[in-house]
Structures are given as C-alpha cells and as structure tokens.
Short mmCIF file of C-alpha atoms in Angstrom, two decimals:
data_model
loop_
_atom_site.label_atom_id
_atom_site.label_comp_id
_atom_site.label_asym_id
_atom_site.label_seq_id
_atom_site.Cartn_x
_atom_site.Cartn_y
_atom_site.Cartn_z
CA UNK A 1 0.00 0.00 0.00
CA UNK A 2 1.18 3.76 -0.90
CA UNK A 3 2.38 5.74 2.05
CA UNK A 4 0.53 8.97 3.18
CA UNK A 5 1.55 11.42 5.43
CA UNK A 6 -1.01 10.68 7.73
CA UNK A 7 0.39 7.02 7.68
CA UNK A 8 4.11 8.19 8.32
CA UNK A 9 2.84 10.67 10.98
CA UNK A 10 1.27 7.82 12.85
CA UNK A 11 4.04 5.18 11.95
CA UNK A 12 4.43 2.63 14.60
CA UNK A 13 6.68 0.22 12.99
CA UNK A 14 10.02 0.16 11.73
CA UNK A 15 9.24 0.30 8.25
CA UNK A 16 6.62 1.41 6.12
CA UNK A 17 7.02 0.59 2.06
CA UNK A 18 5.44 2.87 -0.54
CA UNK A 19 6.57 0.91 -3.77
CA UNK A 20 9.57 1.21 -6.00
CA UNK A 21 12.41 0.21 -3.21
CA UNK A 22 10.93 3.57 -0.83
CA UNK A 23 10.50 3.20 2.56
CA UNK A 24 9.57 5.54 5.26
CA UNK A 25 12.40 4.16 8.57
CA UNK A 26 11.13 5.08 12.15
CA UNK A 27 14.07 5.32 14.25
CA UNK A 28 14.35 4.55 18.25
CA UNK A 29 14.27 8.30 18.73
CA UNK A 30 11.38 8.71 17.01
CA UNK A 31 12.81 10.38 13.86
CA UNK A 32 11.24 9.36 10.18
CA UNK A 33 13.22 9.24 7.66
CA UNK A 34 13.08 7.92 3.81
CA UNK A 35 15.26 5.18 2.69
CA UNK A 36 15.94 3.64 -0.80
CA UNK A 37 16.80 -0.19 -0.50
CA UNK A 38 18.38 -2.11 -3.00
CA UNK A 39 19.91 -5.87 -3.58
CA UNK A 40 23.31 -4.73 -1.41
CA UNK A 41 21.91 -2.72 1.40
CA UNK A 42 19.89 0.79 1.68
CA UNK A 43 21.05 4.65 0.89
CA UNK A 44 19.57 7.43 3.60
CA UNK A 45 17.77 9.97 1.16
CA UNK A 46 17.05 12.27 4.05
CA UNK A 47 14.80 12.92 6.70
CA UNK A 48 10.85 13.30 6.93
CA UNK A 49 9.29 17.24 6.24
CA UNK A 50 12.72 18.80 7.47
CA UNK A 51 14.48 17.65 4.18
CA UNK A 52 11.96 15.99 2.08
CA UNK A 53 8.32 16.08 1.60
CA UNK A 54 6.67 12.50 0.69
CA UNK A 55 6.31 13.87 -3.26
CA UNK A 56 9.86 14.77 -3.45
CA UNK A 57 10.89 11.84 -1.76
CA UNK A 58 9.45 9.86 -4.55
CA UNK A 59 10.84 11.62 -6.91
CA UNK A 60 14.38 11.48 -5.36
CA UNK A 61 13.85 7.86 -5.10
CA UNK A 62 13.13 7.32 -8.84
CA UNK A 63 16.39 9.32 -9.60
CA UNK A 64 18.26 7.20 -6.96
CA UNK A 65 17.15 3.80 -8.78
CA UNK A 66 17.67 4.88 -12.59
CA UNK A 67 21.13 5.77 -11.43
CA UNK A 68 22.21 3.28 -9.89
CA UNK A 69 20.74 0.61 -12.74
CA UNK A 70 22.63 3.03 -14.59
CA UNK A 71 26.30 1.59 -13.40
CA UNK A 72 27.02 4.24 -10.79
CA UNK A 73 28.44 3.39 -7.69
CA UNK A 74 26.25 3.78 -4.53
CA UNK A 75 29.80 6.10 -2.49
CA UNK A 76 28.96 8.35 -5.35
CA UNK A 77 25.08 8.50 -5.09
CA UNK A 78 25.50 8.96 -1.29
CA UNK A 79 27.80 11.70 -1.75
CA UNK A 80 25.65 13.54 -4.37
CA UNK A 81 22.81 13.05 -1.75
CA UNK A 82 25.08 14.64 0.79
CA UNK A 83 24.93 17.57 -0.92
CA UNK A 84 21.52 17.64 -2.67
CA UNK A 85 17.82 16.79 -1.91
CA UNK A 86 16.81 17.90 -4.69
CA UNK A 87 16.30 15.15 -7.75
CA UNK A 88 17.13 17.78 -10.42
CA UNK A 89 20.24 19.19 -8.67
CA UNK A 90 20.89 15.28 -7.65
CA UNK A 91 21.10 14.38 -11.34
CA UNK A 92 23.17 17.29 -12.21
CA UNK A 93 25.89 16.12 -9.29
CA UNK A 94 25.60 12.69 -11.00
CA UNK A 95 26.15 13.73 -14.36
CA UNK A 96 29.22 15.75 -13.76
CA UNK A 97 27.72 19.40 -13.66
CA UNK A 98 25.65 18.38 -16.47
CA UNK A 99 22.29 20.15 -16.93
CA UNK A 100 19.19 18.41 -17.53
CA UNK A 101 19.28 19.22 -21.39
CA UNK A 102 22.51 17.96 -21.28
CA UNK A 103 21.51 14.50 -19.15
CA UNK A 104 18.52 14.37 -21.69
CA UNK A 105 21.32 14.82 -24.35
CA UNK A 106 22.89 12.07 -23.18
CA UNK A 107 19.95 9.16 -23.17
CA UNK A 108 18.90 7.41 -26.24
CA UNK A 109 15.86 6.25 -26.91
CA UNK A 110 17.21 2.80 -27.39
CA UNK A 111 17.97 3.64 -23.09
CA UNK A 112 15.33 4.86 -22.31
CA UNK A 113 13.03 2.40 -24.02
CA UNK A 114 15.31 -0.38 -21.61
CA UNK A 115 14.89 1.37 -18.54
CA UNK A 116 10.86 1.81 -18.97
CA UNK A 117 11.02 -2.12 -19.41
CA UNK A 118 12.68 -2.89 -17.15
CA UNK A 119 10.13 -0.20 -14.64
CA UNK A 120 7.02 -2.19 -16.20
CA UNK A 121 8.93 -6.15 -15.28
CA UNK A 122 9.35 -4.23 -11.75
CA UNK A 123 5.68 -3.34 -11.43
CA UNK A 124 4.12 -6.50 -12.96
CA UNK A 125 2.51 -4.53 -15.58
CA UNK A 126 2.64 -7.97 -17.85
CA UNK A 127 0.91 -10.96 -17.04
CA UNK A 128 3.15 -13.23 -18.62
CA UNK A 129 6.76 -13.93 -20.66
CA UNK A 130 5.09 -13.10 -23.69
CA UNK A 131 4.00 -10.03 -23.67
CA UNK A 132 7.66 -9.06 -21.64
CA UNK A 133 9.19 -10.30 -25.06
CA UNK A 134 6.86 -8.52 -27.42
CA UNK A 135 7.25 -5.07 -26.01
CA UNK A 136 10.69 -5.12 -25.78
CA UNK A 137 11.36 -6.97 -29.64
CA UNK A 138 8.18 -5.12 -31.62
CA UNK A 139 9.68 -1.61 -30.50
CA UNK A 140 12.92 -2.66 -31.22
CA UNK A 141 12.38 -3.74 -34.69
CA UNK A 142 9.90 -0.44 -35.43
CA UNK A 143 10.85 2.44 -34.06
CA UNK A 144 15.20 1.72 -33.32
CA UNK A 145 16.24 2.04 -37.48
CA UNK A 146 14.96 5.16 -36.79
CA UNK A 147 15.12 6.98 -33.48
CA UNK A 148 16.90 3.89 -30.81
CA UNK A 149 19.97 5.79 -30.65
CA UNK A 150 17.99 9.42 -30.99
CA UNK A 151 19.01 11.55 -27.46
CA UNK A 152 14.84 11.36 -26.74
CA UNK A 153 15.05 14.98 -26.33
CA UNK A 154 15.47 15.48 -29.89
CA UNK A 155 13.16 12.87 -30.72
CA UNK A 156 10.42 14.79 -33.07
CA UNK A 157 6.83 13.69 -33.90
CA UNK A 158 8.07 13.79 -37.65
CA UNK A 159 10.52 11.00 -36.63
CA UNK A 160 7.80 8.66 -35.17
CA UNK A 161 5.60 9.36 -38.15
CA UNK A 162 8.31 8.47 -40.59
CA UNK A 163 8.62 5.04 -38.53
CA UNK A 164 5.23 4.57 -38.51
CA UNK A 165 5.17 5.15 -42.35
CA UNK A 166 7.82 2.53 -44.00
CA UNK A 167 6.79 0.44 -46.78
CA UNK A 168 5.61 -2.86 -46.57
CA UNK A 169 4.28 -5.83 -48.45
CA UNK A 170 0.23 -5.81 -48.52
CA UNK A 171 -0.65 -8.85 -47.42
CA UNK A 172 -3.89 -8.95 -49.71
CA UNK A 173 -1.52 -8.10 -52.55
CA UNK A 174 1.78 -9.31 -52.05
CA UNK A 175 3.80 -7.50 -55.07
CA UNK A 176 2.11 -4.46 -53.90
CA UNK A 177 3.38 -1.97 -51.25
CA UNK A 178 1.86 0.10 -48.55
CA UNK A 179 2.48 2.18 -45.83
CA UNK A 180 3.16 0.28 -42.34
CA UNK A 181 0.18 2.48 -40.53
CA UNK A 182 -1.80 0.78 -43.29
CA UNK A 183 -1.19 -2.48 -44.07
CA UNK A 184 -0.06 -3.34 -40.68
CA UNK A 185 -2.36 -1.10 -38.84
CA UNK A 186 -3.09 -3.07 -34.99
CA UNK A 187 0.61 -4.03 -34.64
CA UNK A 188 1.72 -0.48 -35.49
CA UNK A 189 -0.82 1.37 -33.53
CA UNK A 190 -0.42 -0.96 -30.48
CA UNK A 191 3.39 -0.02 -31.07
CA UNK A 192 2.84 4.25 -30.76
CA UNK A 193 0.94 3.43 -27.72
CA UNK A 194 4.36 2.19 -26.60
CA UNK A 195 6.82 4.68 -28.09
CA UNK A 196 4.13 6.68 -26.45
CA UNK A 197 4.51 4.90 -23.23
CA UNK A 198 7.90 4.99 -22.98
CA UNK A 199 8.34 9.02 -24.09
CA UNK A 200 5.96 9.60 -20.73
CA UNK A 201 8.43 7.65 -18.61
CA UNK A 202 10.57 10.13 -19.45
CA UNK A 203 8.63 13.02 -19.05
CA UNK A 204 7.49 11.69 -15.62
CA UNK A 205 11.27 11.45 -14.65
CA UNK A 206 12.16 15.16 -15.72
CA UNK A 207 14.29 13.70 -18.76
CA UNK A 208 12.10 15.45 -21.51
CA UNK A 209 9.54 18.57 -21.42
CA UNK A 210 7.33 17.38 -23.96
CA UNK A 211 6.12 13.97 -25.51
CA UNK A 212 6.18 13.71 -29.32
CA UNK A 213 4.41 10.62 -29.82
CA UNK A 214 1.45 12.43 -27.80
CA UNK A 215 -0.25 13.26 -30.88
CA UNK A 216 -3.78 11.69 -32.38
CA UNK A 217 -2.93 10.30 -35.36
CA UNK A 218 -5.74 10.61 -37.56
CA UNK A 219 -4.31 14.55 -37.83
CA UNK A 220 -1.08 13.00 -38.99
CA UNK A 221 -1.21 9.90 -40.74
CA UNK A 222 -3.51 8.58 -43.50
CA UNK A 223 -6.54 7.44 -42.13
CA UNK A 224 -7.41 3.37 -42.40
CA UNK A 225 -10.14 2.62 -44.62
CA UNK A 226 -12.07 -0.40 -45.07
CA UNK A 227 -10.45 -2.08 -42.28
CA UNK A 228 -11.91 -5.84 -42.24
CA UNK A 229 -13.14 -6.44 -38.90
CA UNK A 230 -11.44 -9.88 -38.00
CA UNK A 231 -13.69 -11.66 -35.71
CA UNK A 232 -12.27 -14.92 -34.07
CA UNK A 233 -13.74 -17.92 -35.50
CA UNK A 234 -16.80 -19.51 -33.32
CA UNK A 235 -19.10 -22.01 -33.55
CA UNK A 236 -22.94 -21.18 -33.81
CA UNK A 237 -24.44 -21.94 -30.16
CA UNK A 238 -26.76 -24.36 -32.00
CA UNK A 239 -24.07 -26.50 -32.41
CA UNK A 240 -22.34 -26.11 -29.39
CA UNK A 241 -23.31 -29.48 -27.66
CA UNK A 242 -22.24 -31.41 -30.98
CA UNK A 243 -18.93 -29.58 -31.16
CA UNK A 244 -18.43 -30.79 -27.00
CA UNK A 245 -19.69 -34.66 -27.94
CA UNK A 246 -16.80 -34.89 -30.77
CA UNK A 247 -14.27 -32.77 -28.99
CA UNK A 248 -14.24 -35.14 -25.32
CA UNK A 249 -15.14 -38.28 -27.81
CA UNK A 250 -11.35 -37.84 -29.90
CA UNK A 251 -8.92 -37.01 -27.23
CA UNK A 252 -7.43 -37.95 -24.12
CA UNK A 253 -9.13 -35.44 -21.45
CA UNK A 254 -6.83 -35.80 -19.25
CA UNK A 255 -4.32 -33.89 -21.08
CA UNK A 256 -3.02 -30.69 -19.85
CA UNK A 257 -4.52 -28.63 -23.21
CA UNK A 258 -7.72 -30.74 -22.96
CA UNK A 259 -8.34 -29.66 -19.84
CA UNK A 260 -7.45 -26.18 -20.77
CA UNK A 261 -9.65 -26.35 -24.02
CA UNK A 262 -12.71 -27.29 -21.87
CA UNK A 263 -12.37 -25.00 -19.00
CA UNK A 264 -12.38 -22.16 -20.91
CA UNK A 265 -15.64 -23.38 -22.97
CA UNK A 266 -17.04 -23.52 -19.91
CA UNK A 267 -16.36 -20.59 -18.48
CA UNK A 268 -15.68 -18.31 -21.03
CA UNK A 269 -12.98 -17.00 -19.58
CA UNK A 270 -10.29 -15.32 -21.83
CA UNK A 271 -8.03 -18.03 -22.85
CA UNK A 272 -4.72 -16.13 -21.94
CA UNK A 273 -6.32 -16.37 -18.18
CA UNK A 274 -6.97 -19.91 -18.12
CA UNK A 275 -3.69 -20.89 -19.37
CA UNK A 276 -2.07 -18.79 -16.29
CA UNK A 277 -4.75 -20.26 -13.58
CA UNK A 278 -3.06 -20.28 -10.29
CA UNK A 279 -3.81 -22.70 -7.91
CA UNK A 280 -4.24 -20.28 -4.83
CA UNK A 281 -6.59 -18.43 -6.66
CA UNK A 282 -9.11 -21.21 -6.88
CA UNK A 283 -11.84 -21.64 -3.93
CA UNK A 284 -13.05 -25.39 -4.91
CA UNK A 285 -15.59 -25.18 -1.99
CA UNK A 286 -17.66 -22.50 -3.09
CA UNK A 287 -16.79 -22.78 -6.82
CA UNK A 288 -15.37 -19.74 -7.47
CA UNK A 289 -11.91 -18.64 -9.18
CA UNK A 290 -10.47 -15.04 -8.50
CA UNK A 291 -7.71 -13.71 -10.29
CA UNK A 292 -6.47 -10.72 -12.26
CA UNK A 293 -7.37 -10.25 -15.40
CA UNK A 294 -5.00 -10.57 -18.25
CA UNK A 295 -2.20 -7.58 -18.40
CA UNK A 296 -4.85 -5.37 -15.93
CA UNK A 297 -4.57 -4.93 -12.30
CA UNK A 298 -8.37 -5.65 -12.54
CA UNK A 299 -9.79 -7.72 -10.04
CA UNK A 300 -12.22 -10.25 -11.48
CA UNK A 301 -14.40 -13.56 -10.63
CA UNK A 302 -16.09 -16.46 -12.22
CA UNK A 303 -17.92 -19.30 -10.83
CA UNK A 304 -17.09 -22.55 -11.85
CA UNK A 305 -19.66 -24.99 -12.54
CA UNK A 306 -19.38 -28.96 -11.28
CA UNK A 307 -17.59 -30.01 -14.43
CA UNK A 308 -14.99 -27.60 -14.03
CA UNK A 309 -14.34 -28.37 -10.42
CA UNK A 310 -14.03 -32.14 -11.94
CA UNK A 311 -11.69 -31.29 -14.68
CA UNK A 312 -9.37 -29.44 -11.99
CA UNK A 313 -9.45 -32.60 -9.65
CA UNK A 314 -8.07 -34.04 -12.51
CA UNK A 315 -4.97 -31.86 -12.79
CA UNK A 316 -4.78 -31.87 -9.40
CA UNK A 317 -3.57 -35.58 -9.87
CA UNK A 318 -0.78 -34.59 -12.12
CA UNK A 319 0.22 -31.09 -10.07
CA UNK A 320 3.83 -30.71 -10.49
CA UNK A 321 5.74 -28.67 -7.51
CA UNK A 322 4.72 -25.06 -8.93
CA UNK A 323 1.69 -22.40 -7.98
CA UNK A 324 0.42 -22.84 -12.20
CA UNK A 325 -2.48 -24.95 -12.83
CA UNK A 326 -1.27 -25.58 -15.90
CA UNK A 327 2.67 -25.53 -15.02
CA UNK A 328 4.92 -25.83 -18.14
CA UNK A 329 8.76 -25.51 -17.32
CA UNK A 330 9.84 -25.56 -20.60
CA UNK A 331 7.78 -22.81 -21.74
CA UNK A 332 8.87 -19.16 -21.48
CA UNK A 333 6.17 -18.08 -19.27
CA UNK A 334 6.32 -21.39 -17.16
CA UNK A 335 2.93 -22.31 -18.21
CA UNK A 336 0.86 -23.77 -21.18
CA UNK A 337 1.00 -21.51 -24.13
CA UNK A 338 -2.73 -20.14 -25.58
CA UNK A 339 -2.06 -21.34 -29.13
CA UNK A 340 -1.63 -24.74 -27.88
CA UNK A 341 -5.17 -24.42 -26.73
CA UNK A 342 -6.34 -22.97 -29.21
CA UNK A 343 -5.15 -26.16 -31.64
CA UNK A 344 -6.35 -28.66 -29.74
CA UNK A 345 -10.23 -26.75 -30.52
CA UNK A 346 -9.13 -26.01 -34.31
CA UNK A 347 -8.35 -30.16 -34.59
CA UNK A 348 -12.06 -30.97 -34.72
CA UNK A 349 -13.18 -31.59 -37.81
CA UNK A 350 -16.28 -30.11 -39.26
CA UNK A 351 -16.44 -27.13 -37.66
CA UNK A 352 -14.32 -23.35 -37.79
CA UNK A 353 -13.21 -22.99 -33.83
CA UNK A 354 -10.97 -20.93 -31.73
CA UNK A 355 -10.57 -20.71 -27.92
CA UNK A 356 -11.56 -17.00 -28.50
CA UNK A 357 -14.40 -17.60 -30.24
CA UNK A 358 -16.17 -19.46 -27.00
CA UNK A 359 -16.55 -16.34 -25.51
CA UNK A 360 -19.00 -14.96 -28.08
CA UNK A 361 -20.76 -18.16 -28.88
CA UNK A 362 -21.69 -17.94 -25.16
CA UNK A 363 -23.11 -14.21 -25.68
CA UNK A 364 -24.59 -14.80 -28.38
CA UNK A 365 -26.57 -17.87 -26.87
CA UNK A 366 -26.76 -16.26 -23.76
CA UNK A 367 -29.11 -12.98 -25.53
CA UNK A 368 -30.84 -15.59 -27.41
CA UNK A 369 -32.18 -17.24 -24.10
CA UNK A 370 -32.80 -14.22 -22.32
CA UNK A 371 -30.27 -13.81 -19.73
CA UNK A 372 -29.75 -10.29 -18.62
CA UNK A 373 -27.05 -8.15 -20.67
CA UNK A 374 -24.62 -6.44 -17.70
CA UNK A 375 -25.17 -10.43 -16.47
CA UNK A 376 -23.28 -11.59 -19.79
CA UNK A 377 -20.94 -8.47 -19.95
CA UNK A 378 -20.25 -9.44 -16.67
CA UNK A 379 -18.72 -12.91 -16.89
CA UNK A 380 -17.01 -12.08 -20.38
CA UNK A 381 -15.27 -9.25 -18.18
CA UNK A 382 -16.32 -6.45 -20.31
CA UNK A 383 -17.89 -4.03 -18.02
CA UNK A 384 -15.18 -2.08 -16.37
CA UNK A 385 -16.61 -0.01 -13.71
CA UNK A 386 -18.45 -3.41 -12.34
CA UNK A 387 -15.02 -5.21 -12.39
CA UNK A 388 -13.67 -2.60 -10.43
CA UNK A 389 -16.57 -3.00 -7.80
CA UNK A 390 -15.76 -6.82 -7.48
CA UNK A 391 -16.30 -9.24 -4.68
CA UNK A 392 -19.60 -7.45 -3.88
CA UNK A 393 -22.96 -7.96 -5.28
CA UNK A 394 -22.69 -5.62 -7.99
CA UNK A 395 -20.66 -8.54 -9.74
CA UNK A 396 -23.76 -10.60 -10.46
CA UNK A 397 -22.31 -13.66 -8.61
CA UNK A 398 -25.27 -15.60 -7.78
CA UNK A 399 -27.06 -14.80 -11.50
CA UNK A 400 -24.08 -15.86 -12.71
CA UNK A 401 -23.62 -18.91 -11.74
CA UNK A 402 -26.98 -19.88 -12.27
CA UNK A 403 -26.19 -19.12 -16.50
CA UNK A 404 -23.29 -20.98 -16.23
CA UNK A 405 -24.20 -24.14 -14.73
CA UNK A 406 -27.11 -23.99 -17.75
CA UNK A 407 -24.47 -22.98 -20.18
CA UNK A 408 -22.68 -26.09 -18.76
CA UNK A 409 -26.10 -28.47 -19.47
CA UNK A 410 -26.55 -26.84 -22.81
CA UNK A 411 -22.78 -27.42 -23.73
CA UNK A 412 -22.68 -31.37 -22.81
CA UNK A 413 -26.35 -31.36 -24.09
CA UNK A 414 -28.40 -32.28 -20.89
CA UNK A 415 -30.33 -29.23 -21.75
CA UNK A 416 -31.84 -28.04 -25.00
CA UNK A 417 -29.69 -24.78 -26.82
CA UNK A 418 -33.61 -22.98 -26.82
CA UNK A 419 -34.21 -23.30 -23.16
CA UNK A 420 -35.14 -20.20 -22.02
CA UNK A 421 -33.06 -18.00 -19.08
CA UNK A 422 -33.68 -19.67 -15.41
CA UNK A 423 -32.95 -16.13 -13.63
#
C-alpha cells in the first residue's frame, strides 16, 4: 500500500514501504526518515518534512534507482545526496555538472526504451513472458532504425511518423506496397501506444519537457479505410453441444490442453487467463476462481460450474511442484502456451473454432435465451466499472452462476440450446 503522510505521521513500525524500493524508517528516537533499499543494502535519502516532503521523496527515489541501474556506484550516489535533496540538482551532481538538457542529451531512446522495461517487469505490468518479449522486440524492430539511438530529447513527432510510415508488403496483394500504418495497422498502432509509453516515462522522470508521440494520429497519418473487422472464428451456439460430444469423444481429457480447451468453454474465460490459472486463486468449496485479469490490475471472478471443479481434480492428480495450474517448465512463461489451446479446438473436424471464439458463442446464446445483458458483460469481463466494484454484489455472482451451470447443461447437451433464461 502507498504511504501517506497521515500514515508516516502515525508510523508505529520500523518500516513502512510505498513501492519502487521507498520506505519511510522510524528510528528509536522517534525520527522518520526515507530510505531507498536495494539488492546490497539501503542509501539514507534524508529525513521526513525537514528535508523531504513525501512527493519529493518519490521523486528522489526514482532518480536514486535509474542511477544506480545506470552503473554508478552507490559512495557516489551517497555523496551527491550529501549535498543535494533535490532530484534535479541530484542528477546534475551525478552527471558531472551536467544540466538536464545535457543528461537528456545524453539518453537514447534505445535507453530509455530499456529502462521503462525494465520499470514495467518491476511493477508487474505484464501478465506473462510473452507479452515481456513482445514489447521489448516489436519496438525494437519499429521504431530503433529510426530513433533507438535518438538523445529522446530530440526525438520529433516527424521521426515517429516516418517510422510509422515505411513500406511494406500488402498482405492482400503481395507485389504491392503500402504504408506500415496501413497495411499493418493493430501491430503499429499498439506499437505508438508504446513509443508513447515509454516518451511519458521520461517526461514523468524530468528527462524530456514534452512527448512527441502524444499526438492523435488521424491529424497525422492517412486514415485506415475499409479495415476488415477480423472476428475470431466460433461455432454457432446451435451446435455447441455437438462440437463438446466430438471434442471429449477424440482425445485424451486428461491432457493438460484438454483440460485447458474445456475450461475455458465452460467458463468463457479469456483463454490467456486460463492458461495462467493459479492454484491459490481457486476456492473449490464454493466454486469460485479469483484472479487478475490478463495484463490489468483488474480484479475479477467467475464461478465454476461442477464439471470444471471435476476437470481441476483431474490436474490436481498430475500437479507438479509449482503455484500454475497448468505448469509448463519448458515454456517461457512457465505455463501452457494459448495457441496450444487454441489447436487442440481447431483439430475438430467439421467445424471453424478458436478458444476465443467461446466467448462470443456464449453471448450470443446467452441474448438468445434471455439472460440479462450487464449479467453476460459481466462474466465475459467487459464491463469495467463493475469489475472494479468486485467481490460485492454488484458482480452478479449468484445470476451468474446460475447461467453458467445452464451454459454447462446446454454445452454437454443435458439441456436443449432454446431453453429459455432460469434467472
């Protein structure tokens, strides 16, 4: 939990964290105090209201830690702290009399892009290895041709545009060339929300006044047209119980991906969630998993109907030493991957299936029955505000559960696809 200063004023033990290696120290004399700790000990940045307010604190703090991931010595940060509370003047010390344009001079964006991955491993802002890898080797491979070893405070919005703006193959027409904005448009968007990202780091940490790739595009670059919607494939609700009979009639369900497969067409649950299932999170006796969703600190829950319970008994049999339901050592992120899921449902034959496309065969059946829309938005984890209000009523628990023990009927075909909504 953040500190306040009502919290430090009222501080009864030793320490009190605040995030980001800070900690407010209470000494035997009664004396506060901030203090950075790090792998080899802790560094004094000075003492409570008489040197440093709680915002500056943090802010010295930040400096502290980017310099000494830097490479700098912590007998030089002390003695720059010795003679400076203040992170500007701190950084100036640092750098050698440097001024700030001269320290912004002196970082790359190639730098600066490592440090604000690095901050976002630190702060679990991923939920698993993959995404780690992707925002580290998409940016790379986009944006460093052009700005990665750019001082980022002469990083312009003309240079991110002319990134954002290389010719590529079309993929509809291969010996035909278009713009990268264009023919590649989610993967480069989702990339100028990074360049983005990591430009604000910056700006957050005094390295740069403004943020170039703070612009909305559609005033700068072309604008997409005729953008094909591509929906993930799904099967028709009607044909949901047949697609269940041949997919637990042509495997072994006792696989790990089985297993995987089936919870999440019984749940619905985002596939990337399922494959990431912790044990601790699951609460068998009253059939309910908690957990965060995907790469959100969103705090969500599902019940889990009788089947699923069963399936998880199951893996409980084969549960290795580890905290993953579906633990996989040899995988990057230590757990089944979602395309091998996603396989095991596109190996039917007769029918066009992903693990995605569960989630709106569900709605779809779930309207057609009658069930109450925020219900359905609820358990697909759509509505935001009602995520954020979880563990309370306003979840639709009990409703839930209800529709998903009948989705679970309709699915394995003890109850007809037409029956209408029991709540």
């Amino acid at each position: 939990m953040a500190l306040t200063d009502l919290a430090i004023k009222k501080q009864k033990k030793d320490w009190l964290g605040d995030g980001n290696s800070l900690y407010s120290r209470l000494s035997a004399s009664g004396t506060r105090s901030f203090v950075h700790r790090h792998k080899r000990g802790s560094i004094h940045l000075g003492n409570y209201d008489s040197d440093l307010s709680l915002a500056k604190a943090r802010d010295l703090n930040t400096q502290v830690k980017l310099v000494i991931r830097s490479g700098h010595g912590v007998a030089l940060v002390k003695a720059a702290l010795s003679q400076t509370k203040d992170p500007l003047e701190f950084l100036k010390i640092i750098n050698g009399g440097r001024t700030a344009e001269q320290v912004a001079d002196a970082l790359t964006f190639r730098e600066a892009h490592e440090q604000w991955h690095q901050w976002m491993i630190d702060h679990g802002q991923w939920a698993d290895g993959k995404h780690v890898k992707q925002n580290m080797t998409e940016v790379k491979r986009i944006f460093y041709p052009f700005i990665g070893d750019k001082p980022v405070n002469r990083i312009t919005t003309d240079d991110i545009v002319e990134a954002l703006s290389v010719q590529v193959p079309d993929l509809e027409t291969p010996n035909k060339k278009v713009l990268f904005w264009l023919g590649r448009h989610e993967t480069a968007s989702r990339n100028l929300g990074r360049c983005k990202s990591i430009l604000a780091y910056c700006k957050a940490n005094n390295i740069i006044e403004h943020n170039p790739a703070d612009f909305d595009p559609k005033f700068i670059l072309p604008e997409p047209r005729n953008q094909k919607i591509k929906h993930h494939p799904r099967v028709d609700y009607e044909r949901s119980a047949d697609f269940w009979r041949d997919f637990t009639s042509s495997r072994v369900l006792d696989e790990q991906g089985n297993i995987a497969a089936m919870i999440t067409m019984l749940t619905a649950v985002r596939v990337g969630d399922v494959v990431s299932m912790k044990w601790k999170d699951v609460d068998e006796k009253k059939g309910v998993w908690a957990f965060t969703v995907g790469k959100t600190s969103r705090h969500f829950r599902t019940p889990l109907p009788p089947l699923v319970i069963d399936l998880l008994n199951l893996m409980k049999e084969k549960r290795l030493n580890s905290p993953l339901v579906f633990s996989k050592p040899t995988n990057e992120a230590g757990h089944l991957t979602t395309q091998s899921v996603t396989n095991n449902i596109k190996k039917v034959d007769g029918y066009t299936a992903s693990a995605h496309g569960w989630r709106s065969t569900l709605k779809t059946w779930a309207t057609s029955v009658g069930y109450r829309h925020e219900v359905t938005e609820m358990q697909l984890s759509h509505e935001k505000d009602a995520l954020e209000a979880a563990y309370n009523d306003a979840d639709y628990l009990d409703e839930r559960r209800v529709m998903m023990q009948h989705w679970q009927e309709v699915l394995t075909g003890e109850a007809s696809y037409d029956e209408r909504a029991r709540v």
